[in-house]
mmCIF file of C-alpha atoms in Angstrom:
data_model
loop_
_atom_site.group_PDB
_atom_site.id
_atom_site.type_symbol
_atom_site.label_atom_id
_atom_site.label_comp_id
_atom_site.label_asym_id
_atom_site.label_seq_id
_atom_site.Cartn_x
_atom_site.Cartn_y
_atom_site.Cartn_z
ATOM 1 C CA MET O 1 -19.342 34.193 -3.807
ATOM 2 C CA ALA O 2 -16.326 32.158 -2.746
ATOM 3 C CA SER O 3 -15.174 29.380 -5.036
ATOM 4 C CA GLU O 4 -14.972 25.773 -3.883
ATOM 5 C CA SER O 5 -11.610 24.242 -3.015
ATOM 6 C CA SER O 6 -11.095 20.504 -3.302
ATOM 7 C CA PHE O 7 -8.671 17.607 -3.232
ATOM 8 C CA ASP O 8 -8.792 13.904 -4.150
ATOM 9 C CA VAL O 9 -8.066 10.982 -1.835
ATOM 10 C CA VAL O 10 -6.435 8.175 -3.845
ATOM 11 C CA SER O 11 -4.419 5.019 -3.299
ATOM 12 C CA LYS O 12 -1.740 4.745 -5.971
ATOM 13 C CA LEU O 13 1.600 2.935 -6.187
ATOM 14 C CA ASP O 14 4.847 4.162 -7.662
ATOM 15 C CA ARG O 15 5.565 1.129 -9.875
ATOM 16 C CA GLN O 16 9.198 2.103 -10.397
ATOM 17 C CA GLU O 17 9.851 2.168 -6.651
ATOM 18 C CA VAL O 18 8.152 -1.232 -6.204
ATOM 19 C CA ASP O 19 10.273 -2.667 -9.032
ATOM 20 C CA ASN O 20 13.446 -1.198 -7.504
ATOM 21 C CA ALA O 21 12.586 -2.633 -4.073
ATOM 22 C CA VAL O 22 11.988 -6.112 -5.542
ATOM 23 C CA ASN O 23 15.300 -5.934 -7.444
ATOM 24 C CA GLN O 24 17.171 -4.835 -4.300
ATOM 25 C CA CYS O 25 15.540 -7.661 -2.343
ATOM 26 C CA ALA O 26 16.584 -10.219 -4.980
ATOM 27 C CA LYS O 27 20.134 -8.877 -4.917
ATOM 28 C CA GLU O 28 20.330 -9.078 -1.120
ATOM 29 C CA ILE O 29 18.912 -12.629 -1.113
ATOM 30 C CA ALA O 30 21.544 -13.700 -3.638
ATOM 31 C CA GLN O 31 24.351 -12.290 -1.462
ATOM 32 C CA ARG O 32 23.266 -13.213 2.074
ATOM 33 C CA TYR O 33 24.843 -16.227 3.717
ATOM 34 C CA ASP O 34 21.635 -17.470 5.352
ATOM 35 C CA PHE O 35 19.941 -17.745 1.937
ATOM 36 C CA ARG O 36 22.669 -19.906 0.333
ATOM 37 C CA GLY O 37 21.372 -23.247 -0.907
ATOM 38 C CA VAL O 38 17.698 -22.622 -0.111
ATOM 39 C CA ASP O 39 16.549 -21.877 -3.698
ATOM 40 C CA ALA O 40 15.255 -18.480 -2.586
ATOM 41 C CA SER O 41 13.804 -16.082 -5.143
ATOM 42 C CA VAL O 42 11.549 -13.057 -5.370
ATOM 43 C CA SER O 43 9.943 -11.740 -8.549
ATOM 44 C CA LEU O 44 7.485 -9.113 -9.713
ATOM 45 C CA ALA O 45 5.100 -10.051 -12.535
ATOM 46 C CA GLY O 46 2.410 -7.511 -13.345
ATOM 47 C CA ASP O 47 0.550 -6.762 -10.118
ATOM 48 C CA THR O 48 1.918 -9.733 -8.145
ATOM 49 C CA ILE O 49 5.064 -10.285 -6.101
ATOM 50 C CA THR O 50 6.027 -13.960 -5.735
ATOM 51 C CA MET O 51 8.464 -15.242 -3.105
ATOM 52 C CA GLU O 52 9.802 -18.821 -3.116
ATOM 53 C CA ALA O 53 12.147 -20.851 -0.909
ATOM 54 C CA ASN O 54 12.525 -24.436 0.303
ATOM 55 C CA THR O 55 11.089 -23.740 3.794
ATOM 56 C CA ALA O 56 8.222 -21.611 5.044
ATOM 57 C CA GLU O 57 10.541 -19.782 7.456
ATOM 58 C CA ARG O 58 12.823 -18.713 4.585
ATOM 59 C CA VAL O 59 9.827 -17.368 2.639
ATOM 60 C CA LEU O 60 8.852 -15.257 5.636
ATOM 61 C CA ALA O 61 12.467 -14.048 5.891
ATOM 62 C CA ILE O 62 12.285 -12.982 2.217
ATOM 63 C CA LEU O 63 9.041 -11.138 3.022
ATOM 64 C CA ASP O 64 10.803 -9.340 5.870
ATOM 65 C CA VAL O 65 13.616 -8.226 3.546
ATOM 66 C CA LEU O 66 11.081 -7.116 0.911
ATOM 67 C CA GLU O 67 9.064 -5.113 3.442
ATOM 68 C CA SER O 68 12.198 -3.315 4.635
ATOM 69 C CA LYS O 69 13.163 -2.438 1.048
ATOM 70 C CA LEU O 70 9.638 -1.173 0.269
ATOM 71 C CA PHE O 71 9.567 0.900 3.452
ATOM 72 C CA ARG O 72 12.953 2.500 2.705
ATOM 73 C CA ARG O 73 11.705 3.468 -0.755
ATOM 74 C CA GLY O 74 8.589 5.157 0.612
ATOM 75 C CA VAL O 75 6.085 2.532 -0.531
ATOM 76 C CA SER O 76 3.368 1.848 2.038
ATOM 77 C CA LEU O 77 3.223 -1.724 3.314
ATOM 78 C CA LYS O 78 -0.578 -1.507 3.047
ATOM 79 C CA ALA O 79 -0.076 -1.901 -0.703
ATOM 80 C CA LEU O 80 0.769 -5.598 -0.172
ATOM 81 C CA ASP O 81 -2.253 -7.895 0.017
ATOM 82 C CA LEU O 82 -0.755 -10.635 2.204
ATOM 83 C CA GLY O 83 -3.971 -12.489 2.956
ATOM 84 C CA ASP O 84 -3.239 -15.018 5.725
ATOM 85 C CA LYS O 85 0.565 -14.558 5.341
ATOM 86 C CA GLU O 86 1.066 -18.325 5.234
ATOM 87 C CA PRO O 87 3.414 -19.744 2.551
ATOM 88 C CA ARG O 88 1.860 -22.560 0.510
ATOM 89 C CA PRO O 89 3.847 -25.663 -0.487
ATOM 90 C CA GLN O 90 4.267 -26.068 -4.260
ATOM 91 C CA GLY O 91 6.129 -29.309 -4.766
ATOM 92 C CA LYS O 92 9.498 -28.962 -3.025
ATOM 93 C CA LEU O 93 9.226 -25.168 -2.709
ATOM 94 C CA TYR O 94 7.095 -22.955 -0.504
ATOM 95 C CA ARG O 95 5.509 -19.990 -2.258
ATOM 96 C CA LEU O 96 3.926 -16.779 -1.009
ATOM 97 C CA VAL O 97 2.044 -14.693 -3.561
ATOM 98 C CA CYS O 98 1.318 -11.048 -2.691
ATOM 99 C CA PRO O 99 -0.943 -9.120 -5.053
ATOM 100 C CA LEU O 100 -0.455 -5.347 -5.025
ATOM 101 C CA LYS O 101 -3.441 -3.226 -4.012
ATOM 102 C CA GLU O 102 -4.055 -0.018 -5.906
ATOM 103 C CA GLY O 103 -7.140 2.160 -5.877
ATOM 104 C CA LEU O 104 -9.728 2.554 -3.149
ATOM 105 C CA SER O 105 -12.239 -0.254 -2.738
ATOM 106 C CA GLN O 106 -15.901 0.657 -2.246
ATOM 107 C CA GLU O 107 -15.732 -0.315 1.447
ATOM 108 C CA VAL O 108 -12.712 1.913 2.100
ATOM 109 C CA ALA O 109 -14.261 4.801 0.146
ATOM 110 C CA LYS O 110 -17.466 4.496 2.187
ATOM 111 C CA GLN O 111 -15.434 4.391 5.404
ATOM 112 C CA ILE O 112 -13.620 7.599 4.380
ATOM 113 C CA THR O 113 -16.808 9.471 3.466
ATOM 114 C CA LYS O 114 -18.504 8.324 6.683
ATOM 115 C CA ALA O 115 -15.551 9.546 8.779
ATOM 116 C CA ILE O 116 -15.619 12.929 7.023
ATOM 117 C CA ARG O 117 -19.395 13.206 7.531
ATOM 118 C CA ASP O 118 -19.275 12.188 11.211
ATOM 119 C CA GLU O 119 -16.043 13.758 12.483
ATOM 120 C CA GLY O 120 -15.126 16.371 9.885
ATOM 121 C CA PRO O 121 -16.037 20.054 9.886
ATOM 122 C CA LYS O 122 -19.478 21.132 8.704
ATOM 123 C CA GLY O 123 -19.738 22.274 5.099
ATOM 124 C CA VAL O 124 -17.286 19.669 3.784
ATOM 125 C CA LYS O 125 -18.638 17.385 1.050
ATOM 126 C CA ALA O 126 -17.137 14.010 0.143
ATOM 127 C CA THR O 127 -18.186 12.135 -3.001
ATOM 128 C CA ILE O 128 -17.012 8.766 -4.296
ATOM 129 C CA GLN O 129 -15.777 8.909 -7.894
ATOM 130 C CA GLY O 130 -14.720 5.452 -9.054
ATOM 131 C CA ASP O 131 -11.659 4.426 -7.065
ATOM 132 C CA GLU O 132 -11.075 7.839 -5.484
ATOM 133 C CA VAL O 133 -12.882 10.236 -3.161
ATOM 134 C CA ARG O 134 -13.294 13.949 -3.956
ATOM 135 C CA VAL O 135 -13.465 16.212 -0.901
ATOM 136 C CA SER O 136 -14.638 19.803 -1.408
ATOM 137 C CA SER O 137 -15.366 22.809 0.768
ATOM 138 C CA LYS O 138 -15.423 26.593 0.591
ATOM 139 C CA SER O 139 -12.794 26.820 3.331
ATOM 140 C CA ARG O 140 -9.237 25.637 2.711
ATOM 141 C CA ASP O 141 -8.715 25.394 6.478
ATOM 142 C CA ASP O 142 -11.539 22.839 6.649
ATOM 143 C CA LEU O 143 -9.814 20.813 3.926
ATOM 144 C CA GLN O 144 -6.557 20.880 5.901
ATOM 145 C CA SER O 145 -8.379 19.566 8.980
ATOM 146 C CA VAL O 146 -9.974 16.789 6.863
ATOM 147 C CA ILE O 147 -6.501 15.759 5.633
ATOM 148 C CA ALA O 148 -5.301 15.605 9.258
ATOM 149 C CA LEU O 149 -8.383 13.528 10.153
ATOM 150 C CA LEU O 150 -7.782 11.075 7.291
ATOM 151 C CA LYS O 151 -4.111 10.654 8.195
ATOM 152 C CA GLU O 152 -5.231 9.432 11.634
ATOM 153 C CA LEU O 153 -7.909 7.136 10.200
ATOM 154 C CA GLU O 154 -7.136 3.386 10.179
ATOM 155 C CA VAL O 155 -8.031 2.061 6.722
ATOM 156 C CA GLU O 156 -6.862 -0.910 4.654
ATOM 157 C CA ALA O 157 -5.255 1.259 1.967
ATOM 158 C CA ALA O 158 -2.341 3.635 1.575
ATOM 159 C CA LEU O 159 -3.872 7.106 1.206
ATOM 160 C CA GLN O 160 -2.471 9.972 -0.838
ATOM 161 C CA PHE O 161 -3.951 13.436 -1.238
ATOM 162 C CA VAL O 162 -3.675 14.894 -4.749
ATOM 163 C CA ASN O 163 -5.130 17.707 -6.892
ATOM 164 C CA TYR O 164 -5.358 20.159 -4.012
ATOM 165 C CA ARG O 165 -6.864 23.297 -5.478
#
């Protein structure tokens, strides 16, 4: 009898890369001419990135710089929970708070398992285990086709495939 092969679908962040991207963004903001005198800042505290400036347009410019730094470091932009992407006035400063998303929500996990059930090869099982999805099958080729299917799937999370065995 053939043994089962499996892999896990997760959504995890590399915290060090996020921290490095925020630090690079802060350094670029401090040096750029168009950010002089606008009280611009970006900071990472726990699971939240906070951007501040004296106008809403400058806050969105900081967000653009941050997104480019995250992208260059290989961090998916789906990890930022931007909400309505509208800076809020806080006294004289405008502030945009972006929580970081990590782990698969129940809705995303259900969407993944439904896609595997509907469009994936027969004989592939997908089970939700907390904030990850375990996909198993007797055929490794079927698992490879499921990975290709999930890479094409539009979900609200950055997907990684780990523990392939």
